[in-house]
XYZ file of C-alpha atoms in Angstrom:
731
model
C 12.898 56.896 10.967
C 14.653 53.937 10.788
C 14.222 51.417 7.583
C 12.944 48.098 7.488
C 15.492 47.003 4.845
C 18.944 45.683 5.491
C 21.571 44.564 3.059
C 24.784 43.051 2.153
C 27.139 43.279 -0.846
C 24.680 41.251 -3.149
C 21.551 40.699 -0.928
C 18.654 42.604 0.502
C 15.913 41.687 2.774
C 13.190 42.824 5.239
C 13.622 43.022 8.974
C 9.825 42.323 9.025
C 9.922 39.350 6.687
C 10.591 36.874 9.241
C 10.809 32.917 8.158
C 12.031 31.682 11.457
C 13.346 33.179 14.837
C 15.701 31.383 17.596
C 17.676 32.327 20.602
C 20.639 33.954 18.849
C 19.514 34.338 15.217
C 16.665 35.193 12.939
C 15.985 34.002 9.429
C 14.377 36.600 7.080
C 13.277 36.340 3.280
C 15.240 38.370 0.931
C 16.457 38.734 -2.888
C 19.412 38.481 -4.666
C 20.092 42.210 -5.933
C 21.456 41.189 -9.302
C 18.607 38.560 -10.375
C 16.096 38.914 -8.111
C 16.307 35.286 -6.940
C 14.297 34.899 -3.531
C 16.733 33.666 -0.593
C 16.564 33.207 2.940
C 18.970 35.510 4.921
C 20.330 34.376 8.739
C 21.125 37.585 10.898
C 22.389 37.159 14.357
C 21.701 39.236 17.353
C 23.842 40.541 20.085
C 23.258 37.244 22.163
C 25.048 35.412 19.653
C 28.199 37.618 20.252
C 28.575 36.497 23.590
C 29.610 33.056 22.644
C 32.892 31.974 22.094
C 34.388 33.098 18.743
C 35.188 29.274 17.929
C 31.707 28.656 18.482
C 30.372 31.670 16.508
C 32.219 30.474 13.501
C 31.225 26.800 13.607
C 28.268 27.021 11.723
C 30.041 28.794 8.821
C 32.534 25.849 8.658
C 29.811 23.278 8.984
C 28.056 24.820 6.224
C 30.948 25.131 4.094
C 31.915 21.509 4.595
C 28.378 19.800 3.531
C 27.060 19.580 0.223
C 24.010 17.556 -0.244
C 20.386 17.659 -1.885
C 18.852 17.041 1.572
C 20.768 19.791 3.223
C 19.867 23.498 3.085
C 22.086 25.079 0.499
C 24.729 27.447 1.366
C 24.743 30.430 -1.153
C 27.014 33.029 0.742
C 28.353 34.238 3.916
C 28.511 38.019 3.664
C 28.751 41.191 5.999
C 25.650 43.453 6.784
C 26.412 46.644 5.561
C 25.172 48.616 8.628
C 26.427 46.784 11.448
C 29.082 44.614 9.493
C 28.027 41.423 11.428
C 28.252 38.291 9.481
C 24.898 36.967 7.729
C 24.270 33.121 6.059
C 22.501 33.599 2.707
C 20.737 30.184 1.992
C 18.156 28.937 -0.450
C 14.672 29.604 0.333
C 12.502 26.682 1.192
C 8.910 27.977 0.068
C 7.218 24.838 1.685
C 7.946 26.071 5.100
C 9.354 24.026 7.902
C 8.097 20.799 8.998
C 6.996 21.973 12.286
C 4.494 24.678 10.527
C 3.409 21.441 8.125
C 2.538 19.409 10.953
C 0.739 22.406 12.945
C -1.524 22.891 9.913
C -4.960 21.448 10.805
C -4.828 19.081 7.857
C -2.121 17.149 9.787
C -3.496 17.005 13.287
C -2.974 13.098 13.025
C 0.372 13.085 11.522
C 1.156 13.280 7.494
C -0.175 10.806 5.097
C 1.818 7.813 4.451
C 3.377 8.563 1.325
C 4.625 12.094 2.737
C 5.969 10.284 5.952
C 8.175 7.984 3.975
C 9.496 10.961 1.846
C 10.671 12.580 5.349
C 12.028 9.454 6.397
C 14.181 8.880 3.260
C 15.149 12.590 3.214
C 15.992 12.905 7.036
C 18.076 9.712 6.727
C 20.045 10.725 3.721
C 20.556 14.291 5.167
C 21.910 12.462 8.375
C 24.046 10.019 6.612
C 25.673 12.707 4.744
C 26.527 14.373 8.083
C 27.712 11.373 9.642
C 29.992 10.600 6.643
C 31.548 13.911 7.365
C 31.874 13.349 10.953
C 29.201 15.846 12.078
C 26.447 15.925 14.903
C 23.523 18.396 14.163
C 22.580 18.605 18.206
C 19.070 20.268 17.239
C 16.931 17.952 15.140
C 13.586 18.715 15.181
C 10.576 19.468 13.004
C 11.383 23.084 13.031
C 14.923 22.418 11.567
C 13.879 20.322 8.522
C 12.382 22.670 5.779
C 10.243 21.897 2.824
C 11.687 22.830 -0.683
C 9.782 22.692 -3.548
C 11.423 22.115 -6.739
C 10.812 23.450 -10.466
C 8.978 20.317 -11.354
C 6.672 20.278 -8.156
C 8.404 17.553 -6.159
C 9.117 17.953 -2.746
C 12.432 17.669 -1.026
C 12.730 18.146 2.693
C 16.085 19.512 3.871
C 18.272 19.860 7.208
C 18.868 23.271 8.218
C 19.976 25.568 11.387
C 23.756 24.125 12.199
C 24.123 26.713 14.721
C 24.541 23.607 17.113
C 26.409 21.362 14.797
C 30.086 20.458 15.100
C 32.479 17.648 14.316
C 32.427 14.553 16.458
C 34.032 11.365 15.788
C 32.552 7.871 16.691
C 33.136 7.453 20.397
C 34.081 11.265 20.889
C 32.005 12.969 23.716
C 31.085 16.650 24.202
C 29.849 18.428 27.442
C 27.927 21.635 25.745
C 24.284 21.923 26.103
C 22.157 22.507 22.796
C 18.873 21.319 21.741
C 15.150 21.762 22.195
C 13.856 20.128 25.328
C 10.796 17.860 23.945
C 13.551 16.568 21.601
C 16.489 16.009 23.818
C 17.799 12.564 24.879
C 17.161 11.894 28.623
C 20.745 12.322 29.666
C 20.951 15.722 28.035
C 17.277 16.759 29.338
C 18.614 15.866 32.735
C 21.617 18.322 32.561
C 20.102 20.955 30.154
C 16.807 21.306 31.735
C 16.731 19.835 35.291
C 20.481 21.215 35.827
C 21.778 17.799 37.333
C 24.974 16.038 36.782
C 27.054 18.877 35.419
C 29.892 16.852 34.445
C 28.089 14.369 32.214
C 29.366 13.975 28.506
C 27.440 13.009 25.550
C 28.258 11.069 22.447
C 27.040 11.470 18.375
C 23.988 9.361 19.306
C 22.154 11.813 20.910
C 20.666 12.641 17.403
C 19.076 9.496 17.277
C 16.827 9.967 19.965
C 15.768 13.253 18.599
C 15.053 11.651 15.303
C 13.005 9.118 16.914
C 11.117 11.712 18.799
C 10.815 14.005 15.318
C 9.719 10.682 13.337
C 6.920 9.991 15.898
C 5.539 13.452 15.830
C 5.824 13.213 11.840
C 3.727 9.969 12.287
C 1.135 11.076 14.592
C 1.129 14.843 14.880
C 2.020 14.529 18.860
C 4.922 14.500 20.557
C 5.875 11.045 22.191
C 6.220 11.633 25.623
C 3.549 14.251 27.088
C 3.301 15.116 30.770
C 0.377 16.754 32.076
C 0.967 20.359 31.737
C 3.349 20.155 29.406
C 6.937 22.121 29.937
C 5.958 23.301 33.367
C 5.954 19.707 34.554
C 9.630 18.764 33.759
C 10.355 16.331 36.577
C 7.238 13.816 35.299
C 8.884 14.707 31.556
C 12.338 13.313 32.836
C 10.413 10.484 34.469
C 8.511 9.118 31.537
C 11.374 9.292 29.341
C 13.803 7.378 31.687
C 11.375 5.084 33.335
C 9.885 3.566 30.294
C 10.558 -0.017 29.392
C 12.219 -1.086 26.116
C 10.115 -0.931 23.338
C 7.761 1.530 24.480
C 7.534 4.506 21.962
C 4.911 6.731 23.985
C 4.282 7.795 27.442
C 1.197 10.321 28.263
C -0.157 11.667 31.587
C -3.783 12.857 30.865
C -4.392 14.351 34.430
C -2.417 15.856 37.197
C -0.342 13.523 39.162
C -2.266 10.804 37.005
C -0.826 7.536 35.877
C 1.495 7.306 32.627
C -0.354 5.658 29.631
C 2.505 3.455 28.129
C 2.027 2.459 24.444
C 4.272 0.068 22.226
C 2.025 0.922 19.126
C 1.264 3.864 17.144
C -2.248 5.157 17.571
C -5.075 4.088 15.700
C -5.924 7.564 14.385
C -2.445 8.198 12.835
C -2.599 8.097 8.814
C -0.163 5.231 8.595
C -1.660 1.862 7.329
C -1.350 -1.184 9.550
C 1.461 -2.496 7.159
C 3.648 0.317 7.342
C 3.152 0.522 11.157
C 4.319 -2.864 11.312
C 7.777 -2.029 10.227
C 8.066 1.523 11.685
C 7.085 0.636 15.252
C 10.491 -1.218 15.544
C 12.338 1.556 14.109
C 10.830 4.052 16.571
C 11.369 1.660 19.678
C 15.044 1.409 18.723
C 15.622 5.208 18.258
C 13.846 6.002 21.428
C 15.898 3.834 23.739
C 17.135 5.387 26.714
C 19.375 2.612 27.983
C 23.314 3.103 26.992
C 23.503 -0.724 26.532
C 20.501 -1.118 24.011
C 20.768 2.389 22.134
C 21.348 2.075 18.582
C 24.219 2.950 16.643
C 24.066 5.245 13.347
C 24.998 2.092 11.185
C 22.171 0.107 12.826
C 19.847 3.159 12.032
C 21.077 3.543 8.746
C 20.759 -0.113 7.944
C 16.985 -0.578 9.503
C 15.920 2.613 7.361
C 17.537 1.173 4.146
C 15.567 -1.798 4.737
C 12.076 -0.093 5.371
C 12.836 2.182 2.138
C 13.507 -0.858 -0.418
C 10.402 -2.760 0.714
C 7.704 -2.861 -1.969
C 4.076 -1.695 -0.945
C 1.516 -4.133 -2.260
C -2.127 -2.832 -2.307
C -4.750 -5.301 -1.359
C -8.611 -5.082 -1.228
C -9.830 -7.087 1.310
C -13.198 -8.431 -0.093
C -14.536 -9.680 3.373
C -13.963 -6.284 4.880
C -14.467 -4.126 1.849
C -11.466 -2.272 3.035
C -7.981 -1.768 1.466
C -4.675 -3.026 3.510
C -1.126 -2.373 2.703
C 1.478 -4.808 2.733
C 5.260 -4.090 2.736
C 7.486 -6.759 1.280
C 11.206 -7.109 0.839
C 12.079 -7.302 -2.805
C 13.756 -10.347 -2.141
C 10.882 -12.359 -0.543
C 8.630 -14.539 -2.346
C 4.853 -15.259 -2.910
C 5.004 -17.336 0.295
C 6.234 -14.218 2.335
C 3.125 -12.287 0.807
C 0.467 -14.553 2.091
C 2.297 -14.801 5.723
C 2.111 -11.083 5.824
C -1.642 -10.923 4.430
C -2.550 -13.479 7.217
C -1.010 -11.217 9.905
C -3.305 -8.391 8.741
C -6.419 -10.432 7.778
C -6.298 -13.999 9.660
C -6.869 -15.698 6.424
C -4.847 -18.932 6.211
C -2.648 -19.254 3.487
C -4.361 -22.195 1.915
C -7.656 -20.147 1.671
C -6.320 -17.223 0.311
C -7.274 -16.317 -3.530
C -5.434 -13.370 -5.087
C -6.513 -11.666 -8.279
C -4.993 -9.279 -10.127
C -7.574 -7.637 -12.710
C -8.974 -10.998 -13.997
C -6.284 -13.354 -13.634
C -5.036 -15.456 -10.510
C -1.686 -13.844 -9.058
C -0.372 -17.240 -8.868
C -0.867 -17.637 -12.910
C 0.891 -14.414 -13.386
C 3.846 -15.157 -10.669
C 5.672 -18.403 -9.849
C 6.187 -19.106 -6.276
C 10.099 -18.655 -6.923
C 9.445 -15.171 -8.260
C 10.979 -12.503 -5.808
C 8.400 -9.655 -4.825
C 10.295 -7.450 -7.343
C 8.882 -9.426 -10.166
C 5.290 -8.753 -8.869
C 2.805 -6.671 -10.684
C 2.770 -2.975 -9.986
C -0.208 -2.198 -7.575
C -1.932 1.101 -6.569
C -4.773 2.126 -4.212
C -6.934 2.473 -7.277
C -5.625 -0.695 -8.617
C -4.887 -3.292 -6.228
C -5.009 -6.981 -5.922
C -8.123 -8.399 -4.893
C -8.064 -10.728 -1.889
C -10.944 -13.597 -1.464
C -11.268 -16.166 1.285
C -12.282 -19.615 0.027
C -14.291 -20.613 3.404
C -15.752 -17.240 4.143
C -18.190 -15.522 1.927
C -19.542 -12.923 4.388
C -18.870 -9.207 3.955
C -18.647 -7.263 7.208
C -17.266 -3.813 7.184
C -15.677 -1.950 10.017
C -17.808 0.001 12.413
C -17.721 3.844 11.678
C -15.207 6.017 13.402
C -17.194 8.973 14.768
C -15.696 12.541 14.221
C -14.704 14.528 16.915
C -17.690 16.650 18.420
C -17.682 20.473 17.297
C -18.878 22.748 20.073
C -20.682 25.842 18.876
C -18.613 29.357 19.131
C -19.160 31.231 22.445
C -21.642 33.915 22.537
C -18.841 36.085 23.711
C -16.183 37.223 20.951
C -12.662 36.022 21.722
C -10.513 36.462 18.680
C -7.904 34.016 20.526
C -10.260 31.317 21.323
C -12.390 31.721 17.993
C -9.148 31.110 16.067
C -8.357 28.167 17.943
C -12.013 27.012 17.725
C -11.867 27.619 13.780
C -8.541 25.718 13.553
C -10.179 22.700 15.326
C -13.062 22.764 12.745
C -10.684 22.700 9.997
C -9.134 19.491 11.826
C -12.517 18.121 11.781
C -13.397 18.967 8.298
C -10.092 17.150 7.079
C -10.821 14.055 8.919
C -14.094 13.960 7.321
C -12.795 14.611 3.889
C -10.264 11.937 4.224
C -13.096 9.544 5.139
C -15.248 10.840 2.475
C -12.111 9.938 -0.052
C -11.807 6.485 1.789
C -15.136 5.421 1.497
C -15.624 6.417 -2.223
C -12.492 4.577 -2.868
C -14.009 1.452 -1.067
C -17.305 1.895 -3.157
C -15.419 2.171 -6.533
C -13.160 -0.978 -5.756
C -16.413 -2.881 -4.790
C -17.601 -2.122 -8.391
C -14.232 -3.114 -9.769
C -14.328 -6.309 -7.668
C -17.727 -7.101 -9.256
C -16.460 -6.587 -12.742
C -13.112 -8.353 -12.185
C -14.749 -11.459 -10.504
C -17.353 -11.659 -13.284
C -14.957 -11.850 -15.753
C -12.800 -14.272 -14.033
C -15.563 -16.534 -13.461
C -16.789 -16.273 -16.860
C -13.325 -16.766 -18.298
C -13.013 -20.002 -16.436
C -16.175 -21.340 -17.511
C -15.536 -20.497 -21.121
C -12.219 -22.674 -20.678
C -14.036 -25.268 -18.999
C -16.618 -25.514 -21.634
C -14.080 -25.636 -24.343
C -12.526 -28.451 -22.634
C -15.772 -30.097 -22.361
C -16.368 -29.952 -25.917
C -12.896 -31.384 -26.831
C -13.583 -34.202 -24.583
C -16.538 -34.872 -25.732
C -15.476 -34.927 -29.462
C -12.713 -36.977 -28.594
C -15.042 -39.471 -26.718
C -16.838 -39.617 -30.129
C -13.769 -40.353 -32.066
C -12.955 -42.967 -29.352
C -16.359 -44.815 -29.787
C -16.255 -44.994 -33.600
C -12.757 -46.657 -33.243
C -13.943 -49.129 -30.532
C -16.718 -49.997 -32.680
C -14.561 -50.758 -35.732
C -12.004 -52.494 -33.770
C -14.844 -54.864 -32.260
C -16.048 -55.265 -35.891
C -12.334 -56.193 -36.940
C -11.987 -58.724 -34.202
C -15.297 -60.345 -34.969
C -14.320 -61.032 -38.476
C -10.728 -62.313 -37.666
C -12.246 -64.688 -35.021
C -9.885 -62.816 -32.600
C -10.146 -64.814 -29.381
C -8.846 -61.917 -26.933
C -11.961 -59.920 -27.887
C -12.473 -56.671 -25.704
C -15.576 -54.844 -25.123
C -14.064 -51.384 -25.840
C -17.410 -49.820 -26.748
C -19.297 -50.839 -23.603
C -16.393 -49.722 -21.545
C -16.370 -46.426 -23.188
C -20.239 -45.960 -22.409
C -19.610 -46.989 -18.952
C -17.017 -44.394 -17.893
C -18.783 -41.554 -20.006
C -22.552 -42.336 -18.862
C -22.713 -40.303 -15.722
C -20.318 -37.437 -17.104
C -22.402 -36.795 -20.417
C -25.648 -37.029 -18.765
C -24.525 -34.951 -15.313
C -21.230 -33.171 -15.773
C -21.666 -32.069 -19.199
C -25.131 -30.659 -18.686
C -24.022 -28.977 -15.700
C -21.048 -27.272 -17.612
C -23.262 -26.269 -20.620
C -25.813 -24.914 -18.012
C -23.233 -22.850 -16.125
C -21.471 -21.779 -19.262
C -25.151 -20.531 -20.915
C -26.048 -18.603 -17.848
C -22.957 -16.907 -17.128
C -20.500 -16.938 -20.184
C -23.135 -16.415 -22.677
C -26.016 -14.568 -20.622
C -23.671 -12.855 -18.162
C -26.017 -13.635 -15.453
C -23.744 -12.529 -12.484
C -23.362 -9.175 -14.072
C -27.087 -8.697 -14.676
C -27.832 -9.749 -11.000
C -25.429 -7.228 -9.595
C -26.705 -4.440 -12.029
C -30.165 -5.451 -10.893
C -29.295 -5.508 -7.083
C -27.609 -2.047 -7.098
C -29.465 -0.029 -9.590
C -31.145 2.116 -6.811
C -27.798 2.381 -4.933
C -25.321 5.394 -5.616
C -21.566 5.154 -5.572
C -20.036 7.936 -3.841
C -17.091 8.148 -6.446
C -20.009 8.963 -8.947
C -21.830 11.513 -7.134
C -18.536 13.251 -6.929
C -18.709 13.465 -2.871
C -14.734 13.785 -2.529
C -14.689 16.833 -4.704
C -17.655 18.450 -2.862
C -15.705 17.336 0.507
C -12.757 19.289 -0.689
C -14.672 22.556 -1.495
C -16.156 22.444 1.792
C -12.951 22.030 3.594
C -11.452 24.894 1.521
C -14.555 27.038 2.693
C -13.340 26.022 6.307
C -9.699 26.890 5.790
C -10.584 30.349 4.155
C -12.866 31.207 7.302
C -10.153 30.105 9.618
C -7.290 32.208 7.908
C -10.058 35.133 8.472
C -10.263 34.546 12.239
C -6.209 34.021 12.219
C -5.967 37.482 10.971
C -8.325 38.834 13.065
C -6.456 37.640 16.052
C -3.265 39.337 14.718
C -5.050 42.710 15.091
C -6.141 41.646 18.529
C -9.095 44.283 18.578
C -11.870 44.667 15.978
C -13.890 47.474 14.716
C -17.619 47.433 14.899
C -17.667 46.535 10.994
C -14.718 43.896 11.391
C -16.497 42.605 14.311
C -19.848 41.857 12.058
C -17.552 40.295 9.477
C -15.999 38.038 12.317
C -19.455 37.075 13.517
C -20.576 35.997 10.236
C -17.312 33.666 9.514
C -18.073 32.059 12.853
C -21.609 31.316 11.439
C -20.264 30.159 8.039
C -17.742 27.743 10.003
C -20.509 26.233 11.919
C -22.733 25.796 8.534
C -19.845 24.304 6.601
C -18.646 21.807 9.381
C -22.108 20.722 9.604
C -22.379 20.072 5.756
C -19.247 18.533 5.467
C -20.268 16.040 8.410
C -23.522 15.546 7.083
C -21.783 14.594 3.656
C -19.782 11.934 5.359
C -22.461 10.630 8.003
C -25.915 10.940 5.988
C -24.768 10.631 2.421
C -21.381 8.770 1.979
C -21.015 6.096 4.545
C -24.856 4.900 4.363
C -24.087 4.499 0.692
C -21.026 2.741 0.920
C -22.800 0.523 3.996
C -25.534 -0.095 1.510
C -23.356 -1.000 -1.514
C -21.322 -3.314 0.664
C -24.393 -5.156 1.922
C -25.659 -5.854 -1.475
C -22.204 -6.716 -2.574
C -22.093 -9.282 0.371
C -25.436 -10.827 -1.144
C -24.201 -10.738 -4.439
C -20.700 -12.344 -3.319
C -22.340 -15.371 -2.072
C -23.942 -15.955 -5.550
C -20.707 -15.437 -7.196
C -18.761 -17.675 -4.787
C -21.571 -20.373 -5.244
C -21.171 -20.023 -8.984
C -17.387 -20.284 -8.631
C -17.610 -23.424 -6.334
C -19.780 -25.295 -8.550
C -16.999 -24.379 -11.367
C -14.438 -25.746 -9.225
C -16.435 -28.908 -8.782
C -17.209 -29.419 -12.259
C -13.579 -28.758 -13.304
C -12.543 -31.326 -10.917
C -14.996 -33.648 -12.692
C -14.172 -32.914 -16.140
C -10.349 -33.532 -15.265
C -11.066 -36.913 -13.503
C -13.226 -37.839 -16.907
C -10.276 -36.666 -18.880
C -7.771 -38.965 -17.041
C -10.206 -41.797 -17.462
C -10.499 -41.043 -21.243
C -6.581 -40.799 -21.402
C -6.508 -44.097 -19.873
C -9.078 -45.559 -22.156
C -7.276 -44.138 -25.186
C -3.958 -45.833 -23.882
C -5.598 -49.232 -23.159
C -7.122 -49.191 -26.809
C -3.896 -48.344 -28.353
C -2.364 -51.404 -26.554
C -5.219 -53.735 -27.644
C -4.710 -52.542 -30.933
C -1.110 -53.294 -30.954
C -2.005 -56.958 -29.845
C -4.402 -57.203 -32.426
C -2.064 -56.157 -35.180
C 0.315 -58.688 -34.053
C -2.347 -61.493 -34.184
C -3.151 -60.629 -37.813
C 0.506 -60.489 -38.855
C 0.896 -63.919 -37.196
C -2.507 -65.692 -38.360
C -2.909 -64.877 -41.901
C 0.674 -65.828 -43.345
C -0.043 -66.956 -47.163
C 2.889 -69.327 -47.425
C 1.301 -71.617 -44.677
C -2.250 -71.684 -46.244
C -3.939 -74.070 -48.943
C -5.377 -72.713 -52.102
C -9.243 -73.484 -50.943
C -8.367 -71.593 -47.468
C -6.382 -68.999 -49.369
C -9.834 -68.326 -51.617
C -12.086 -68.115 -48.470
C -9.090 -66.163 -46.653
C -8.773 -63.817 -49.321
C -12.598 -62.851 -49.480
C -12.310 -62.394 -45.532
C -9.183 -60.501 -45.980
C -10.949 -58.197 -48.307
C -13.595 -57.355 -45.850
C -11.058 -56.978 -42.959
C -9.037 -54.969 -45.118
C -12.004 -52.473 -45.797
C -12.597 -52.388 -42.215
C -9.096 -51.788 -41.217
C -8.621 -49.165 -43.642
C -11.665 -47.273 -42.012
C -9.987 -47.980 -38.678
C -6.889 -46.576 -39.818
C -8.829 -43.507 -41.223
C -10.259 -43.027 -37.805
C -6.894 -43.631 -35.941
C -5.387 -40.811 -38.356
C -8.225 -38.546 -37.457
C -7.320 -39.020 -33.624
C -3.979 -38.140 -34.461
C -4.787 -35.152 -36.116
C -7.192 -33.914 -33.456
C -4.377 -34.778 -30.688
C -1.991 -32.942 -32.796
C -4.165 -30.063 -33.191
C -5.088 -29.941 -29.551
C -1.190 -29.954 -28.992
C -0.696 -27.046 -30.886
C -3.525 -25.159 -29.051
C -1.821 -26.176 -25.892
C 1.289 -24.738 -26.896
C -0.125 -21.707 -28.230
C -1.956 -21.217 -24.938
C 1.268 -21.869 -23.052
C 3.299 -19.209 -25.367
C 0.627 -16.464 -24.772
C 0.734 -17.429 -20.735
C 4.433 -17.024 -20.834
C 4.464 -14.087 -22.729
C 1.977 -12.542 -20.092
C 3.928 -13.677 -17.373
C 7.040 -11.873 -18.894
C 4.770 -8.867 -19.507
C 3.934 -8.391 -15.511
C 7.474 -9.581 -14.429
C 8.964 -6.667 -16.520
C 6.667 -4.198 -14.927
C 8.076 -2.570 -11.680
């Protein structure tokens, strides 16, 4: 009886513990004999020995040449003790292959955004290292990209399987055929699969096509080019890849001999945001180019990916839709570019955009000339809030129905039941993501109410303080004007000005209308906090999904679905079931049906209606809030106009004062007067002196008030600069 264990000088592995299998080799899980470290061991079958010797040793040479974090690390090349064949010992990637990850029902529609960007970054880095060493892989696909989980829990994706790799300079070509047909460049597909044009040669850029297909697969969960019937429809596959126009990134045939559905955009149901799709789609279009005159170079690919990865994600909660959007902006771009990107996704003109970060206008925190690298750091749970000056309606997007789950067949089939259970898990994951998304949006609605209320109340508080200052200033000017007029009468000043009446004229409407309006709004909202109280009243009977732990409940239900699915997968592996096993199998099918109904009800009956009701109430509240905001802006404009008028009045009063002082100096010179006149003048001068002293005191008081206000303004500016500097340093 032969043993399942095999070994080399320093490693041992089990032939039944298979991690992956190809045409010429199998990868097993093994351990280091000395320290027990788990490893991956690649062994070669007899077919591999039929290859030329130089081809057999090429993989060893390539692995010895490369050394990079995003390429699976070579630990040793040893001889198997039993048959003396060479084995390759590599680090073990416990996360499995990217193909298996995409095959998981959680990723039916591709990886989530952050994981996609991680794959893109690591694939780019690994490929750049290969090209820096003049190497081509020639079999790039998700199955040859491994997920390595580091000790700190972070993920690193690594290229593996260099059996087809070889050294190839730019401009050099090769004739040998390698690769997996769904990921092959059309020219290589024509030779390798259709057996045509036997003398055609290929360059290093064939890897770029494979990267494009891989990235599309990672983004969507599906291959970009899919003929009806799959691999058996080879001619149609070749037709799709060679006849597509430039810019087309997918071609799908849904029925036999049917038309091809060409697409230039990524599908709606993939997990990437609109903002990321916008910059990834041109990248895919450039990679999936069969025309030799339009095909990208590696330098262009590396440059484009560099630009994508350098962009900064700005999370924005779009109030009018109650949804989250993402804008990817180059760190060197400015606030104006951010507005343009927002317009592309929302159709809100730049002049109508209001962006809040927490309770402050973004424009108060970021100057127009500041690069995006200086913008505040945002997250999905801590975004910017986007308002539209001209639109106070809130209309949420229509609900996206989940795929229909059909009941299990009355006839037990371990194969079909496992597939049906996997489909149920896929629906469960979609439902869970929607529950999480609507729960997040509901929480952001509440955050919007909180931040907008504080912003409006803060503006009213500042406006009220400004009003109080102007009213005090007006009183000082009024006293000064009255004293000034009395001085003019006593001195028989001929150029008398009616300053007090003029001040009353410019202040009448302000004190009777504007001041009353500011006082009223300030009392209602800054003091009594009416907007907040109105929201609390309107939303008292509403539930927020995040408060009812809906996301956690959805995750629990999906875990139950996955447990049942794995049970049916194990049943499929046994092929035949005993009577007892069959009864448990039936119970798992019942559990799956019940669980999928529960998670769908959680979404469709509980969470989405709660989000919908919350959005509807928020729409009503937002109209009131925007009305208060509009009134505040109108009053602020009136206050500013009055402040300008008061400033002009003060300047005119100062000029009149200078003229009057000159008159006093010129007309009350003692050397030109008689003693009699001097006596009468002394009496009037004493009276005038007393009045002027009072006037001087009032003037000094004005100066003190102005000085104090100047200090306050300087203090406010210093606080603003400090706040700006704080946000500029956050990145």
